[in-house]
Structures are given as structure tokens and as C-alpha cells.
Amino acid sequence: MNQDQLKQLVGRAALDYVPAGQILGVGTGSTVDCFIDALAAEIAKGAIAIPGTVSSSERSTQRLIKHGIKVLDASEVTGLAVYIDGADEIDGRGYMVKGGGAALTREKIVADLAGKFVCIADESKLVQTLGAFPLPVEIIPMAAAQLTRRFAKIGGTASLRAGVVTDNGGHILDVRGLSITDPLGFEAEVNQWPGVVTVGVFARHKASVCLLGGAGGVKTLTF
């Protein structure tokens, strides 16, 4: 199977984690697009019934609405049973790098509401150590040069993602050359740097389950 077929495979597999009759947290990205399409098909058949969703991006919101699925604002809910989202990297402990689609801040907000994070990804996203994928960091624009220097001090080469403005009005630094062996400590440290809105390491909000698509089908990893 090619990568698009693997995304469709794990998108359908994630339907088993949709909590019946409860509001669902929905992430962002091409794999999540496949999940949204599969979810809409099941709702149309009457196989799944949910009162609505909380979305982590304008992109996903528009896709959900197009399918006739209700989208609630995060402020309208006090908690979610499940959040389903993809990852750019995930390690053997469930720690992730996210933000390739520039939605990392809202993704963390929705993940923070959820009791369970279900990650859907193809097998190429599974790594031993986070950092091969350029680490996305949402920043306040005026801090770009300052933060670039701070990342250089720890061995990272940061560059602004050209032409990208997040749903929050922030910019994205992509940081290359890092090996993130302590995701929890790294996330806590970088989040304190002035000008950082969110760092794309999801350690505090790590995956509970990962549905990993490969040539042999979908493998379920639990953490």
C-alpha cells in the first residue's frame, strides 16, 4: 500500500475509538482528513452517532462542517473522552512531534481537554528518538531572531516557515538538527522561553494509543 492508502486504513481503524453519544476531539492533517471522511460515512449510515466535535484547526472545522458534522468551540465543553489526531513523529513511549500543519497550539488545547489521545499514523512516523523531523515551534513574530539564537546554542538550526501564519496569528520556526532524548524536560524548558507560544513536542500530552498503518495492516501500540 502507498502512503495515502495507509492513511485511509488507520483513519478507518480510528472509528473504533469514537465514543458513542459523546463529543469528539478532532485533530488536523492529511491522515485526520481520511478519518473525518470515514467518520462522516459512518454517521450517514447511522452506524455512529455523536452530538458534535471540537476541532483543532480551521482546516478540520471546514471539512467537518462540509460533511454536516457539528463543530463546537473548545470553550463550550469541559472535557472530552477522546482526541484523535496524527503525528509527524512518535516514539516507543508515545511522545510525539507535531505541527507540520501549523496547528500545534490548538492541537495541544484540544488534547488537554481529552482523557485519551489516539494517534493515527503510518509506520514511517515511528522513530527511536524524536528530532529527525524539523521541530515546529509557534512563536510571536518579534522573537524570531532571539529564538533562532537560543536554538543554535543547543545545536538546532531554526528557520521561519515562509508564508505561514497560524490560525492564532503566530509564525512557525522549524528547527533542524535536534535529538530530543528527554521530551518532557525539553518541552517544559522551551515552553518557558519568551516568545514561544507552543513547542511541537507533545510529551505532557502524549498518545495513549497509536494506530500504526503498515504493509501488514494496522498495529495498535499502547502507552
PDB file of N, CA and C in Angstrom, residues 10 17 85 87 90-91 94 96 117-122 125-126 207-213 218-223:
ATOM      1  N   VAL A  10      -5.698   3.633   8.581  1.00  0.00           N
ATOM      2  CA  VAL A  10      -5.708   3.991  10.006  1.00  0.00           C
ATOM      3  C   VAL A  10      -6.858   4.951  10.327  1.00  0.00           C
ATOM      4  N   TYR A  17     -12.584   3.929  18.086  1.00  0.00           N
ATOM      5  CA  TYR A  17     -12.309   4.699  19.308  1.00  0.00           C
ATOM      6  C   TYR A  17     -13.249   5.901  19.467  1.00  0.00           C
ATOM      7  N   ASP A  85      -5.879  12.338  16.465  1.00  0.00           N
ATOM      8  CA  ASP A  85      -5.017  13.219  15.684  1.00  0.00           C
ATOM      9  C   ASP A  85      -3.824  12.433  15.151  1.00  0.00           C
ATOM     10  N   ALA A  87       0.467  12.511  13.768  1.00  0.00           N
ATOM     11  CA  ALA A  87       1.756  12.939  14.311  1.00  0.00           C
ATOM     12  C   ALA A  87       2.776  12.965  13.182  1.00  0.00           C
ATOM     13  N   ILE A  90       6.462   9.790  16.246  1.00  0.00           N
ATOM     14  CA  ILE A  90       6.064   9.231  17.540  1.00  0.00           C
ATOM     15  C   ILE A  90       7.108   8.202  17.944  1.00  0.00           C
ATOM     16  N   ASP A  91       7.486   8.216  19.229  1.00  0.00           N
ATOM     17  CA  ASP A  91       8.486   7.249  19.682  1.00  0.00           C
ATOM     18  C   ASP A  91       7.819   6.104  20.443  1.00  0.00           C
ATOM     19  N   GLY A  94       5.235   6.925  23.242  1.00  0.00           N
ATOM     20  CA  GLY A  94       4.041   7.699  22.943  1.00  0.00           C
ATOM     21  C   GLY A  94       4.272   9.188  22.856  1.00  0.00           C
ATOM     22  N   MET A  96       5.456  12.569  21.029  1.00  0.00           N
ATOM     23  CA  MET A  96       5.298  12.929  19.616  1.00  0.00           C
ATOM     24  C   MET A  96       5.914  14.281  19.282  1.00  0.00           C
ATOM     25  N   PHE A 117      -5.688  10.274  24.130  1.00  0.00           N
ATOM     26  CA  PHE A 117      -5.176  10.748  22.848  1.00  0.00           C
ATOM     27  C   PHE A 117      -4.931   9.518  21.978  1.00  0.00           C
ATOM     28  N   VAL A 118      -5.666   9.413  20.874  1.00  0.00           N
ATOM     29  CA  VAL A 118      -5.474   8.333  19.916  1.00  0.00           C
ATOM     30  C   VAL A 118      -4.723   8.895  18.716  1.00  0.00           C
ATOM     31  N   CYS A 119      -3.489   8.451  18.539  1.00  0.00           N
ATOM     32  CA  CYS A 119      -2.655   8.899  17.424  1.00  0.00           C
ATOM     33  C   CYS A 119      -2.849   7.966  16.238  1.00  0.00           C
ATOM     34  N   ILE A 120      -3.053   8.534  15.062  1.00  0.00           N
ATOM     35  CA  ILE A 120      -3.177   7.734  13.841  1.00  0.00           C
ATOM     36  C   ILE A 120      -2.054   8.135  12.890  1.00  0.00           C
ATOM     37  N   ALA A 121      -1.281   7.151  12.437  1.00  0.00           N
ATOM     38  CA  ALA A 121      -0.091   7.458  11.637  1.00  0.00           C
ATOM     39  C   ALA A 121       0.314   6.237  10.819  1.00  0.00           C
ATOM     40  N   ASP A 122       1.122   6.473   9.799  1.00  0.00           N
ATOM     41  CA  ASP A 122       1.709   5.345   9.084  1.00  0.00           C
ATOM     42  C   ASP A 122       3.054   4.998   9.722  1.00  0.00           C
ATOM     43  N   LYS A 125       6.301   7.075  10.606  1.00  0.00           N
ATOM     44  CA  LYS A 125       6.342   8.096  11.667  1.00  0.00           C
ATOM     45  C   LYS A 125       6.921   7.571  12.980  1.00  0.00           C
ATOM     46  N   LEU A 126       7.077   6.257  13.104  1.00  0.00           N
ATOM     47  CA  LEU A 126       7.617   5.671  14.332  1.00  0.00           C
ATOM     48  C   LEU A 126       9.135   5.792  14.342  1.00  0.00           C
ATOM     49  N   ALA A 207       0.523  10.380  23.398  1.00  0.00           N
ATOM     50  CA  ALA A 207      -0.508   9.448  22.948  1.00  0.00           C
ATOM     51  C   ALA A 207      -0.787   8.381  24.005  1.00  0.00           C
ATOM     52  N   SER A 208      -2.042   8.014  24.133  1.00  0.00           N
ATOM     53  CA  SER A 208      -2.428   6.850  24.936  1.00  0.00           C
ATOM     54  C   SER A 208      -2.380   5.592  24.082  1.00  0.00           C
ATOM     55  N   VAL A 209      -2.752   5.762  22.809  1.00  0.00           N
ATOM     56  CA  VAL A 209      -2.810   4.669  21.836  1.00  0.00           C
ATOM     57  C   VAL A 209      -2.277   5.213  20.516  1.00  0.00           C
ATOM     58  N   CYS A 210      -1.572   4.380  19.769  1.00  0.00           N
ATOM     59  CA  CYS A 210      -1.183   4.729  18.404  1.00  0.00           C
ATOM     60  C   CYS A 210      -1.635   3.632  17.464  1.00  0.00           C
ATOM     61  N   LEU A 211      -2.402   3.999  16.455  1.00  0.00           N
ATOM     62  CA  LEU A 211      -2.791   3.076  15.391  1.00  0.00           C
ATOM     63  C   LEU A 211      -1.830   3.314  14.238  1.00  0.00           C
ATOM     64  N   LEU A 212      -0.957   2.347  14.022  1.00  0.00           N
ATOM     65  CA  LEU A 212       0.157   2.495  13.089  1.00  0.00           C
ATOM     66  C   LEU A 212      -0.096   1.640  11.853  1.00  0.00           C
ATOM     67  N   GLY A 213      -0.252   2.293  10.711  1.00  0.00           N
ATOM     68  CA  GLY A 213      -0.534   1.578   9.472  1.00  0.00           C
ATOM     69  C   GLY A 213       0.730   1.134   8.772  1.00  0.00           C
ATOM     70  N   VAL A 218      -2.952  -2.666  10.386  1.00  0.00           N
ATOM     71  CA  VAL A 218      -2.859  -1.680  11.452  1.00  0.00           C
ATOM     72  C   VAL A 218      -2.368  -2.352  12.740  1.00  0.00           C
ATOM     73  N   LYS A 219      -1.272  -1.818  13.260  1.00  0.00           N
ATOM     74  CA  LYS A 219      -0.729  -2.285  14.536  1.00  0.00           C
ATOM     75  C   LYS A 219      -1.141  -1.297  15.629  1.00  0.00           C
ATOM     76  N   THR A 220      -1.592  -1.819  16.763  1.00  0.00           N
ATOM     77  CA  THR A 220      -2.013  -0.969  17.876  1.00  0.00           C
ATOM     78  C   THR A 220      -0.928  -0.954  18.940  1.00  0.00           C
ATOM     79  N   LEU A 221      -0.415   0.242  19.221  1.00  0.00           N
ATOM     80  CA  LEU A 221       0.566   0.440  20.291  1.00  0.00           C
ATOM     81  C   LEU A 221      -0.129   1.149  21.442  1.00  0.00           C
ATOM     82  N   THR A 222       0.076   0.687  22.648  1.00  0.00           N
ATOM     83  CA  THR A 222      -0.493   1.347  23.822  1.00  0.00           C
ATOM     84  C   THR A 222       0.631   1.808  24.737  1.00  0.00           C
ATOM     85  N   PHE A 223       0.392   2.936  25.408  1.00  0.00           N
ATOM     86  CA  PHE A 223       1.456   3.545  26.231  1.00  0.00           C
ATOM     87  C   PHE A 223       0.931   3.831  27.629  1.00  0.00           C
TER      88      PHE A 223
END
